[in-house]
Coordinates of N, CA, C and O in Angstrom, one line a residue:
X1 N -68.9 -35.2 -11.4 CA -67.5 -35.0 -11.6 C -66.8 -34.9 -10.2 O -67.3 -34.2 -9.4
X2 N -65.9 -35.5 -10.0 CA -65.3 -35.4 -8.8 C -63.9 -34.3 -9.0 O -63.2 -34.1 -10.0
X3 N -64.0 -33.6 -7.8 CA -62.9 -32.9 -7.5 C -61.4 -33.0 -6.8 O -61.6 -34.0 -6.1
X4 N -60.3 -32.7 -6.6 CA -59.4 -33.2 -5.9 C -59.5 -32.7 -4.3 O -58.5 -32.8 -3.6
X5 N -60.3 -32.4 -3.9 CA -60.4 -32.0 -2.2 C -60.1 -31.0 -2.0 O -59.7 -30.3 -3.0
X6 N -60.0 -30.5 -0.9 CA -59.7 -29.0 -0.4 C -58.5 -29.1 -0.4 O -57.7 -30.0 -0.2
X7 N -58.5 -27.8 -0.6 CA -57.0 -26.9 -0.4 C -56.1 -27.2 1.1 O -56.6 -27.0 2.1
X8 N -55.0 -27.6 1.0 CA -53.9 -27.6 2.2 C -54.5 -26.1 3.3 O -54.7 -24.9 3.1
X9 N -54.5 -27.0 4.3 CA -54.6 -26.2 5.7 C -56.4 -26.0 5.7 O -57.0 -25.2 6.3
X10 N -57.2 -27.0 4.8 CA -58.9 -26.6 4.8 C -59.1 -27.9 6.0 O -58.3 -28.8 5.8
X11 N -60.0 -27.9 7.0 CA -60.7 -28.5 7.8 C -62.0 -28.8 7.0 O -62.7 -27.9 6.5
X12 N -62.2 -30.0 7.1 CA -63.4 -30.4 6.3 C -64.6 -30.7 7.3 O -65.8 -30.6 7.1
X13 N -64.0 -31.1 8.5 CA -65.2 -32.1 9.4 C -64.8 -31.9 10.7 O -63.6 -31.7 11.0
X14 N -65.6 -31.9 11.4 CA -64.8 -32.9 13.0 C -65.1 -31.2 13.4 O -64.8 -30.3 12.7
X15 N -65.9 -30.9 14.9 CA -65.7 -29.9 15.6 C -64.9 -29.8 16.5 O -64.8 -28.7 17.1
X16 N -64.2 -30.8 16.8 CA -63.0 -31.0 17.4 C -61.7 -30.9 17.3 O -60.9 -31.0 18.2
X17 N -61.5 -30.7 15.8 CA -60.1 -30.4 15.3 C -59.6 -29.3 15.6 O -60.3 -28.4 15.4
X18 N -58.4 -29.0 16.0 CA -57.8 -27.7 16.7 C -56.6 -27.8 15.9 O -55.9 -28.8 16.2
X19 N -56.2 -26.9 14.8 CA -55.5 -26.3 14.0 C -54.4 -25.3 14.9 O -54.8 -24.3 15.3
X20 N -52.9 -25.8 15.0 CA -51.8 -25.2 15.5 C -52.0 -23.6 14.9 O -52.3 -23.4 13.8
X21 N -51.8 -22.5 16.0 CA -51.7 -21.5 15.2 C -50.5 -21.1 14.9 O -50.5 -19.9 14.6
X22 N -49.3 -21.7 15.0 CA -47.7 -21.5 14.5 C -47.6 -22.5 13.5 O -47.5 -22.1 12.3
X23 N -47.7 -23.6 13.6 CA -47.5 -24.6 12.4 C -48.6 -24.8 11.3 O -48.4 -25.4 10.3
X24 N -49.8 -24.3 11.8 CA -50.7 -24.7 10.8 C -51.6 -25.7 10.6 O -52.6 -25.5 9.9
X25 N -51.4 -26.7 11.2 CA -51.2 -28.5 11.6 C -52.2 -28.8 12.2 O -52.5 -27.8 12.9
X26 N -53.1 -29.6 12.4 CA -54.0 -30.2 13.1 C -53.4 -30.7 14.5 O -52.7 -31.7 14.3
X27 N -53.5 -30.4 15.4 CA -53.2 -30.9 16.8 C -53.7 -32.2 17.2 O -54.9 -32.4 17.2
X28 N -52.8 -33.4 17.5 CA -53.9 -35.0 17.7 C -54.4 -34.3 19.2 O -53.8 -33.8 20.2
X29 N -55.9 -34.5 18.9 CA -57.0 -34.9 20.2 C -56.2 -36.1 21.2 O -55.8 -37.2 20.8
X30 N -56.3 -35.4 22.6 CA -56.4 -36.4 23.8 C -56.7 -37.4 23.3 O -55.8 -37.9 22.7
X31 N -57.9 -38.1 23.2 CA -58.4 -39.6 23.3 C -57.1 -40.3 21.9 O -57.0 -41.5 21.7
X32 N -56.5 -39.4 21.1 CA -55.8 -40.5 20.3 C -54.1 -40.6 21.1 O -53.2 -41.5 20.9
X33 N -54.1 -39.4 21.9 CA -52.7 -39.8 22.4 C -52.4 -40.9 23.4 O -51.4 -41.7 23.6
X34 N -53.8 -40.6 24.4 CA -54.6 -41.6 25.3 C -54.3 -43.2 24.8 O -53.4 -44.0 25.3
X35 N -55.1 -43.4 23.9 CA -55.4 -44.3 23.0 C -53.9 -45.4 22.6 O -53.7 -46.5 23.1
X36 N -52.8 -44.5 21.5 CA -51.2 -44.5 21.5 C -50.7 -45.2 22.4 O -50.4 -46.4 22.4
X37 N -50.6 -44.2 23.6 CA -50.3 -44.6 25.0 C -50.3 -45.8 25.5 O -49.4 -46.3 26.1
X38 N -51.7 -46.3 25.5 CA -52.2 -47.9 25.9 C -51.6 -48.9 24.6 O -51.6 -50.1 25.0
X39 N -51.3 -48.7 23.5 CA -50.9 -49.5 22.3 C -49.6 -49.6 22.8 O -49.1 -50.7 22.7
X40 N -48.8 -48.6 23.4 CA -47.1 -48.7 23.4 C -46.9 -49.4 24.6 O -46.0 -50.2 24.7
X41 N -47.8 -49.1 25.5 CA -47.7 -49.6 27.2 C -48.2 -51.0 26.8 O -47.4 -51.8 27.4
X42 N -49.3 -51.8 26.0 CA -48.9 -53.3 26.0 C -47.6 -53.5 25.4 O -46.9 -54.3 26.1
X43 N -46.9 -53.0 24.1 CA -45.8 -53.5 23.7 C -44.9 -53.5 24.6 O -44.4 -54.6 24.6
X44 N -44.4 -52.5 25.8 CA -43.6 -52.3 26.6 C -43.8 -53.0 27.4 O -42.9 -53.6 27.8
X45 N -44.9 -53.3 28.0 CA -45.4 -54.2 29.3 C -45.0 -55.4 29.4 O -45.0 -56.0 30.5
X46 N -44.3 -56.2 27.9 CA -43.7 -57.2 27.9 C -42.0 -57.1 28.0 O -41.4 -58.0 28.6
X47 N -41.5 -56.3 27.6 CA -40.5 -56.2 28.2 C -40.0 -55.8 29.6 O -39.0 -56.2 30.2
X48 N -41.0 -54.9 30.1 CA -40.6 -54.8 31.7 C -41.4 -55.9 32.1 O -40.7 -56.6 32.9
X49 N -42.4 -56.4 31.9 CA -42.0 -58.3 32.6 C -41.2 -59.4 32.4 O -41.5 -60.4 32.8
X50 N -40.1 -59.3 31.8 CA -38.9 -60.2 31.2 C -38.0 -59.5 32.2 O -37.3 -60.2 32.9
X51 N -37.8 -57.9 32.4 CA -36.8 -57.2 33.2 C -37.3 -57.8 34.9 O -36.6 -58.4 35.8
X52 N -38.5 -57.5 35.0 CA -39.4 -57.7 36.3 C -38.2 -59.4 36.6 O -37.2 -59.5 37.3
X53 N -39.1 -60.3 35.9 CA -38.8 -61.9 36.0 C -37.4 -61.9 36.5 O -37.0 -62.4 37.6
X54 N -36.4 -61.1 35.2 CA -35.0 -61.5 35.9 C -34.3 -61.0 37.0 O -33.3 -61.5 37.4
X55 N -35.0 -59.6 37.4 CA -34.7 -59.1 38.7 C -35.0 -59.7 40.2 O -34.4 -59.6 41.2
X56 N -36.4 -60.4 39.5 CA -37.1 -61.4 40.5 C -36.2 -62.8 41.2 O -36.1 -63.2 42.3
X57 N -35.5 -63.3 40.1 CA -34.9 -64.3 39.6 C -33.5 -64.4 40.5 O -33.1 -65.3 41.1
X58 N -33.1 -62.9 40.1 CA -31.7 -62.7 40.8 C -31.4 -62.4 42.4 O -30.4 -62.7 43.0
X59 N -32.8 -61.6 42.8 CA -33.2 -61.6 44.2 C -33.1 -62.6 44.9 O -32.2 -62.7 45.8
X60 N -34.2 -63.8 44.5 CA -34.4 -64.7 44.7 C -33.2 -65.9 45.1 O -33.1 -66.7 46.1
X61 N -32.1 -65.7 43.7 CA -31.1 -66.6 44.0 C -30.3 -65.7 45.0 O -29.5 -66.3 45.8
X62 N -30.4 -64.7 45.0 CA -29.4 -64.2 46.2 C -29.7 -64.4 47.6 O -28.9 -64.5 48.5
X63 N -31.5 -64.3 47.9 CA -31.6 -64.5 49.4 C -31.6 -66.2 49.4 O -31.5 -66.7 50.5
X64 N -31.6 -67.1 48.5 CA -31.6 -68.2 49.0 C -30.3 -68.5 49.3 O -30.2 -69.4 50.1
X65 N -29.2 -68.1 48.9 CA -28.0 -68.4 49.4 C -27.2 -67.8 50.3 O -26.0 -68.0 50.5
X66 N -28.2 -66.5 51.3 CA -27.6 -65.8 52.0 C -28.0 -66.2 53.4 O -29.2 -66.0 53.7
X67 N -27.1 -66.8 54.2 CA -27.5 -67.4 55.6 C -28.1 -66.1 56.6 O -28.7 -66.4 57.7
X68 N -27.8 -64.8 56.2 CA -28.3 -64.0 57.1 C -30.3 -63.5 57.1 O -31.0 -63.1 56.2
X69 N -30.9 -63.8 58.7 CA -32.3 -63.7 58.3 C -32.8 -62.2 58.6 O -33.8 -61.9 59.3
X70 N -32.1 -61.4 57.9 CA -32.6 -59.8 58.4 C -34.2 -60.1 57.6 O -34.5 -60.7 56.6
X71 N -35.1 -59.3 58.7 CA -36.0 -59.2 58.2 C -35.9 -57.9 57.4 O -35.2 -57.0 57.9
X72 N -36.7 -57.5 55.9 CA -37.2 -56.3 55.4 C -37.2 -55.0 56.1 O -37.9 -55.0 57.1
X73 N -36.7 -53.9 56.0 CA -37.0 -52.8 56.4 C -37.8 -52.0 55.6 O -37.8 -52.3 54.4
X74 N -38.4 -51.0 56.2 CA -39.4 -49.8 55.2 C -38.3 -49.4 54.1 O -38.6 -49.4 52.9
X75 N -37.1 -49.2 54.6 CA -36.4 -48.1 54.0 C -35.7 -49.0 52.4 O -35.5 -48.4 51.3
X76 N -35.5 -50.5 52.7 CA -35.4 -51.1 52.0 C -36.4 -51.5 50.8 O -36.1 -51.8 49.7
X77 N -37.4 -51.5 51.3 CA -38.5 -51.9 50.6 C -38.9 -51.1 49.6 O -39.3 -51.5 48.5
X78 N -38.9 -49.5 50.3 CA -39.2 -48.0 49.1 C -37.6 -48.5 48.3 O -37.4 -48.3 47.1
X79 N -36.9 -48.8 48.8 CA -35.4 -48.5 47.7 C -35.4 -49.7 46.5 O -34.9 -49.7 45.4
X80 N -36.0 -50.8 47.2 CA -36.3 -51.7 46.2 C -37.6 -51.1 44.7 O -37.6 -51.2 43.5
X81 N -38.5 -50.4 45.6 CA -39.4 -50.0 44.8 C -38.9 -49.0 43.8 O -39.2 -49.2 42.6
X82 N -38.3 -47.9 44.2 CA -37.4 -47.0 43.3 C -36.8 -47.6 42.3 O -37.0 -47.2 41.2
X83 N -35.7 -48.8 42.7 CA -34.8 -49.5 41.5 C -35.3 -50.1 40.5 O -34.9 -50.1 39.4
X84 N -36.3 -50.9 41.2 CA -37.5 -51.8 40.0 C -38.2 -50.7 39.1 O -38.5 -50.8 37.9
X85 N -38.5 -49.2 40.1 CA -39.1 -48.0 38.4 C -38.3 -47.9 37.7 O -38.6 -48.1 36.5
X86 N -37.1 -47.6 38.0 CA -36.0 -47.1 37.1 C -35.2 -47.8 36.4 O -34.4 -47.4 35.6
X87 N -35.3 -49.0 36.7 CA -35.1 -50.2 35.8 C -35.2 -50.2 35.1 O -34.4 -50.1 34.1
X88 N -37.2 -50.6 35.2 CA -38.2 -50.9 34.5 C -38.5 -49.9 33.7 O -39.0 -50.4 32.7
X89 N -38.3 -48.4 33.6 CA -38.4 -47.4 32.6 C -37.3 -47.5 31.8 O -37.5 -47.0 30.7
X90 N -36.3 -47.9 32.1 CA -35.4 -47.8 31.0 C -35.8 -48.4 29.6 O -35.2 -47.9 28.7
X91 N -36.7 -49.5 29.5 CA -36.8 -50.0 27.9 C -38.1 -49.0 27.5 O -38.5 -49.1 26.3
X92 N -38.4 -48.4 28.1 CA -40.0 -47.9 27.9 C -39.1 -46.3 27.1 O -39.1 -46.2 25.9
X93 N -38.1 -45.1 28.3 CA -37.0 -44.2 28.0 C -36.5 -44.5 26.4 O -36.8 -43.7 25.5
X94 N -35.7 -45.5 26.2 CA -35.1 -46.3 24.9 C -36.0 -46.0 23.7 O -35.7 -45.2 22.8
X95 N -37.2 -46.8 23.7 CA -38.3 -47.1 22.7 C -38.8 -45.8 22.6 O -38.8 -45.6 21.3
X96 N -39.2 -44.7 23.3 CA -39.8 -43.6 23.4 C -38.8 -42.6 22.4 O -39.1 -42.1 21.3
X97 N -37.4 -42.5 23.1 CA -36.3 -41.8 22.0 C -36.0 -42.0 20.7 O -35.9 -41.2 19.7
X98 N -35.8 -43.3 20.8 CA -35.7 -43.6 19.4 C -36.9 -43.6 18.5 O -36.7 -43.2 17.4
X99 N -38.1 -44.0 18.9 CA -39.0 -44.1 17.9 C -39.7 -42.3 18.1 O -39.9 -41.7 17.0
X100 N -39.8 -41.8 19.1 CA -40.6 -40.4 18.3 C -39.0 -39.3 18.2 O -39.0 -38.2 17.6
X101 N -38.3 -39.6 18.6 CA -36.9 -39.1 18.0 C -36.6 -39.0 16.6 O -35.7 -38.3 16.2
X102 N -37.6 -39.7 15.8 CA -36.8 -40.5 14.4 C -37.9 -39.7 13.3 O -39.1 -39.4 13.5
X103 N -37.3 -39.7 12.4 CA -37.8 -38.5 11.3 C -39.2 -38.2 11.3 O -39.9 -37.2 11.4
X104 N -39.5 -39.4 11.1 CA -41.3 -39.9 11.4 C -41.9 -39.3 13.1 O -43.2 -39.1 13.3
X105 N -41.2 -39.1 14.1 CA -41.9 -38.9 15.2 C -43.2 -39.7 15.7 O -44.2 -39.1 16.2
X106 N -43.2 -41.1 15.5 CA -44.1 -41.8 15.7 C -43.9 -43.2 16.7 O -42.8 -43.7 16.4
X107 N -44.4 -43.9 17.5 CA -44.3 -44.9 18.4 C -45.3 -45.7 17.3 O -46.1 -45.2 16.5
X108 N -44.9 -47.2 17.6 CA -46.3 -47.9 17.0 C -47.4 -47.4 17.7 O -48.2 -47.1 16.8
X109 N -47.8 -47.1 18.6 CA -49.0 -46.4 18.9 C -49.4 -45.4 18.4 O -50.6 -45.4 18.1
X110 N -48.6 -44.5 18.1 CA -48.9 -42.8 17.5 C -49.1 -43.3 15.7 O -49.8 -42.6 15.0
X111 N -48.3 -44.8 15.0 CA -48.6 -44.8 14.0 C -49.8 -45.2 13.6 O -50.4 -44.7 12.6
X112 N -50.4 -46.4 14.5 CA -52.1 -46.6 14.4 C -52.7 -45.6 14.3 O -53.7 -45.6 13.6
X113 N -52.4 -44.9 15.0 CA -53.4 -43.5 15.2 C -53.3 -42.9 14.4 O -54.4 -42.8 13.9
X114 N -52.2 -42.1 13.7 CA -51.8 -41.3 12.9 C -51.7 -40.1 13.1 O -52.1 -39.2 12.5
X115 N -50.8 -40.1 14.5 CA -50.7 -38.9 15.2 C -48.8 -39.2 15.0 O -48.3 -40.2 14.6
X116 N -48.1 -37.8 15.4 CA -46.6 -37.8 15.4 C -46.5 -36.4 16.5 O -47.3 -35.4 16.5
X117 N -45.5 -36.5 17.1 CA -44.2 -35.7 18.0 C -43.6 -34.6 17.0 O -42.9 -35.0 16.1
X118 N -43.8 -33.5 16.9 CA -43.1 -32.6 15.9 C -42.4 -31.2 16.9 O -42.6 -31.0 18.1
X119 N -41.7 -30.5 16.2 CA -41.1 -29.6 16.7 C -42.3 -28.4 17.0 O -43.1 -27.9 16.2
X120 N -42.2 -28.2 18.5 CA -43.4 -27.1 18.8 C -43.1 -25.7 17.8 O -44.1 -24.9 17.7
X121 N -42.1 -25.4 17.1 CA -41.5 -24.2 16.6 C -41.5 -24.5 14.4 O -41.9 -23.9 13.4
X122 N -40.7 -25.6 14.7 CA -40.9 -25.8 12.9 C -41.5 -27.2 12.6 O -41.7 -27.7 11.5
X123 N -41.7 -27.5 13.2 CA -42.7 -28.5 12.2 C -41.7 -29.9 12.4 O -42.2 -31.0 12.3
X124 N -40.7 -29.7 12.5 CA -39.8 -30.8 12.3 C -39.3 -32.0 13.2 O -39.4 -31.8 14.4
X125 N -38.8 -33.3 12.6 CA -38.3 -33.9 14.0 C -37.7 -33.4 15.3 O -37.1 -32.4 15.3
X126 N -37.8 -34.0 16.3 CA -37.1 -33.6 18.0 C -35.9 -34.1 17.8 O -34.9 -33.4 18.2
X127 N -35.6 -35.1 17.4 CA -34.2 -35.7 17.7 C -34.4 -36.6 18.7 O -35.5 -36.7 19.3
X128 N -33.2 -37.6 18.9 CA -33.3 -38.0 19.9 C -33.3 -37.9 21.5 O -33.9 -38.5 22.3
X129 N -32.3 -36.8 21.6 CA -32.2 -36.3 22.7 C -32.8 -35.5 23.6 O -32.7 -35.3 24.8
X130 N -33.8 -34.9 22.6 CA -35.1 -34.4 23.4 C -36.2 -35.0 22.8 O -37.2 -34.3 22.7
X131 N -36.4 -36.3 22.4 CA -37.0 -37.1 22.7 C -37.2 -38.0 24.0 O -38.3 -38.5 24.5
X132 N -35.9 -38.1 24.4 CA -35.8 -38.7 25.3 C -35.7 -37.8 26.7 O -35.9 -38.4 27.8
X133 N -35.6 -36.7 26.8 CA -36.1 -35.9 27.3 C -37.6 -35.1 27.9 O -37.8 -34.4 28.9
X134 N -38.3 -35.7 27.0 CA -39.5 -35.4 27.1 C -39.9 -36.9 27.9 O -40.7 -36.9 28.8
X135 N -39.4 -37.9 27.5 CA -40.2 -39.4 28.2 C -39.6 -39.2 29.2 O -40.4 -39.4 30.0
X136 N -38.2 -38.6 29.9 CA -37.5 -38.9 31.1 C -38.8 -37.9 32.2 O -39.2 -38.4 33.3
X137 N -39.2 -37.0 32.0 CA -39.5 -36.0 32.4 C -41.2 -36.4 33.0 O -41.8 -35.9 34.0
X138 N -41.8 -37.8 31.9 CA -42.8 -38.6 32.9 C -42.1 -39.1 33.2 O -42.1 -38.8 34.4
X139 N -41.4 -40.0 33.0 CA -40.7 -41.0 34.3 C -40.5 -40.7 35.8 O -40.6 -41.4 36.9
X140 N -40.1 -39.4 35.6 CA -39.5 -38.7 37.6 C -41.3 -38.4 37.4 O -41.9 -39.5 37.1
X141 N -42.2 -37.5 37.4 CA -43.6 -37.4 37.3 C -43.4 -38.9 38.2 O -43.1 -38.9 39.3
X142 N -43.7 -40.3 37.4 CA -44.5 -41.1 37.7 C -43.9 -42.0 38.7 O -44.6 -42.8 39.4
X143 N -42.2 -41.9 39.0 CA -41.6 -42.3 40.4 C -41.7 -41.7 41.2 O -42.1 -42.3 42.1
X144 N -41.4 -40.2 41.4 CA -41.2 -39.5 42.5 C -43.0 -39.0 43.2 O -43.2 -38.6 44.4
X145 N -43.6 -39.1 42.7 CA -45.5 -38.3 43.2 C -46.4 -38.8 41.9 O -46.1 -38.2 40.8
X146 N -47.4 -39.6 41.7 CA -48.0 -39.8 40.9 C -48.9 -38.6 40.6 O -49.2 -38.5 39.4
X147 N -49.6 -37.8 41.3 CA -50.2 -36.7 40.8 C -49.8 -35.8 39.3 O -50.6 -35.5 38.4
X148 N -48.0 -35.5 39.6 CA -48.0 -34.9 38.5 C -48.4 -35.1 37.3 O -48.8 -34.4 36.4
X149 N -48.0 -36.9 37.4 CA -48.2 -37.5 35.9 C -49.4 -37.4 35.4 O -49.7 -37.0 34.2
X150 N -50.1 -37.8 36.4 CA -51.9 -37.5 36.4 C -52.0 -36.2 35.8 O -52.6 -36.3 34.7
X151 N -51.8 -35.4 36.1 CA -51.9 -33.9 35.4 C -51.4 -33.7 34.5 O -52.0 -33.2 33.6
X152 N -49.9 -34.1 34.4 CA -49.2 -34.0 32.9 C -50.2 -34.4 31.8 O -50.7 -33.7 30.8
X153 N -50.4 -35.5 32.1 CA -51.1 -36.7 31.0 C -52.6 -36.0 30.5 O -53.2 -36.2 29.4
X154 N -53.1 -35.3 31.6 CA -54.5 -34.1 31.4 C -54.4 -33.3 30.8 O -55.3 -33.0 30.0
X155 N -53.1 -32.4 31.1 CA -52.8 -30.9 30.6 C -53.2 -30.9 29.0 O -53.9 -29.9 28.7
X156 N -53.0 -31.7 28.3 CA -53.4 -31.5 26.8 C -55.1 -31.1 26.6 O -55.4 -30.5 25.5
X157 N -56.0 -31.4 27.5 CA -57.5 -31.2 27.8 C -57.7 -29.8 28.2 O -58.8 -29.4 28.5
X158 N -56.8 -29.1 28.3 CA -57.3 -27.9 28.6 C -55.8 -26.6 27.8 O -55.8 -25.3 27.8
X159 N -54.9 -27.2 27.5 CA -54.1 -26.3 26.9 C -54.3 -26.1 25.4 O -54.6 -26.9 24.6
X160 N -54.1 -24.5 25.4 CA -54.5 -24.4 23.9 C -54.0 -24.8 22.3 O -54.5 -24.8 21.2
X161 N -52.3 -25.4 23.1 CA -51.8 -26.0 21.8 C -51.8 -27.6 22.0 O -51.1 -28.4 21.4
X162 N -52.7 -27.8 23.0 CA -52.6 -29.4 23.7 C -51.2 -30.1 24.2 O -50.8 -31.2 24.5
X163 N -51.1 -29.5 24.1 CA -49.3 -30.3 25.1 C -49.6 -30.1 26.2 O -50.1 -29.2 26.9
X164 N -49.1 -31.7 26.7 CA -48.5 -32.1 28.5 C -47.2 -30.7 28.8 O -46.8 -29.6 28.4
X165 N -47.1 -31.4 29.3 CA -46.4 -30.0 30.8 C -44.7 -30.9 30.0 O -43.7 -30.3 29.6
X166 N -44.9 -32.0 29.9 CA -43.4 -32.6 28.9 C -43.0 -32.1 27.5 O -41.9 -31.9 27.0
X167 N -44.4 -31.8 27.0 CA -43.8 -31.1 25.5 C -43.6 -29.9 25.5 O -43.0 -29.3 24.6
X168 N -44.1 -28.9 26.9 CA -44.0 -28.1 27.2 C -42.1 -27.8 27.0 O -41.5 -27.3 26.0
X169 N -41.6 -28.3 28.0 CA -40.3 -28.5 28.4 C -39.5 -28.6 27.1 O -38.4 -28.0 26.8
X170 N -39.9 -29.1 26.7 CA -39.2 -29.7 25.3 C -39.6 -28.9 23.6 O -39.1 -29.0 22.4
X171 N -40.5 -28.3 24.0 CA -41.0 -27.5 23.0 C -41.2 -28.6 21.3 O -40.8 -28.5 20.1
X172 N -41.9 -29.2 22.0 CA -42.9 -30.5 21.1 C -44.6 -29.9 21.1 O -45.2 -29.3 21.9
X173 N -44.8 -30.3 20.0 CA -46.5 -30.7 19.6 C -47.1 -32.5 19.6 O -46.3 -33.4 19.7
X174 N -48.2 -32.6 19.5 CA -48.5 -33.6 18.9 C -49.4 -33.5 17.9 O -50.4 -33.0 18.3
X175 N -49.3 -33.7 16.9 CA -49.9 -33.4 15.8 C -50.6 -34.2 15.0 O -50.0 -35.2 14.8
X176 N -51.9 -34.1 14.4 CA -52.8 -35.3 13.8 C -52.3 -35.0 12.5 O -52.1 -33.9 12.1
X177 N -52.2 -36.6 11.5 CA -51.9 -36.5 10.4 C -53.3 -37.0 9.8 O -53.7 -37.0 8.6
X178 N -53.9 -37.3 10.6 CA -55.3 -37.8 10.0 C -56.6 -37.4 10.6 O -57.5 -38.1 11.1
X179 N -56.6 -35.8 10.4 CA -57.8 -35.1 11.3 C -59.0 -35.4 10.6 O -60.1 -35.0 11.1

């Protein structure tokens, strides 16, 4: 005879599952947010090479038609490098807000997985605006010193409700719907 399964909030498997102790919730394990991450970063990786190309494009047509031969300075070269991050995060900022902003809290990455962005306090969507808050918050991390990001991106491996140092800020979880 088969039964209907355990009871809401029963852990069945996995010694790894770590159960929110305010929401109740299964917490998504690192390797699936990891995981997400690399799913959204190919989808995005195509758009910041279409941004890259036409920035490249417009450079390009501008030093060919400028008679002056200044050579490169350092100082130019970091300001070039700054404009091309912040460019280039802007479609990555966008997609990030809107998709774990949105009732679901999920990126196509987080939906393969079956992980979602929830309110660290009720359980519920972020919104947009601190959705986008939470992605802006790697972006300076990964422009301004790559270390932090490096650590941000760790902190879930050793904090007890698994949140980066971003959901921290923002008072986000990440949560497994398929522990």
């Amino acid at each position: 005879m088969q039964g209907y399964g355990p009871p809401p909030g029963y852990v069945t498997s996995g010694a790894n599952i770590r159960i929110d102790p305010i929401l109740n919730i299964a917490l998504a394990p690192w390797w699936k947010r990891l995981i997400a991450i690399l799913i959204d970063g190919v989808i995005l990786g195509l758009a910041g090479f279409i941004i890259f190309l036409s920035i490249a494009a417009a450079v390009a047509g501008h030093t060919a038609t400028t008679t002056n031969n200044q050579s490169a300075t350092a100082g130019s070269v970091l300001g070039a490098y700054f404009g091309l991050m912040v460019i280039g995060s802007i479609p990555g900022a966008i997609y990030y807000a809107i998709m774990n902003g949105s009732r679901r809290g999920q990126t196509v990455g987080k939906m393969a997985l079956g992980i979602a962005v929830r309110d660290a306090r009720t359980g519920g969507p972020i919104g947009f605006w601190r959705a986008l808050g939470r992605n802006l918050i790697t972006v300076v991390f990964r422009i301004l010193v790559f270390i932090p990001y490096i650590l941000d991106s760790l902190a879930p491996l050793w904090d007890a409700r698994r949140q980066a140092w971003h959901d921290k800020v923002v008072h986000s979880v990440v949560v497994d719907l398929k522990p």
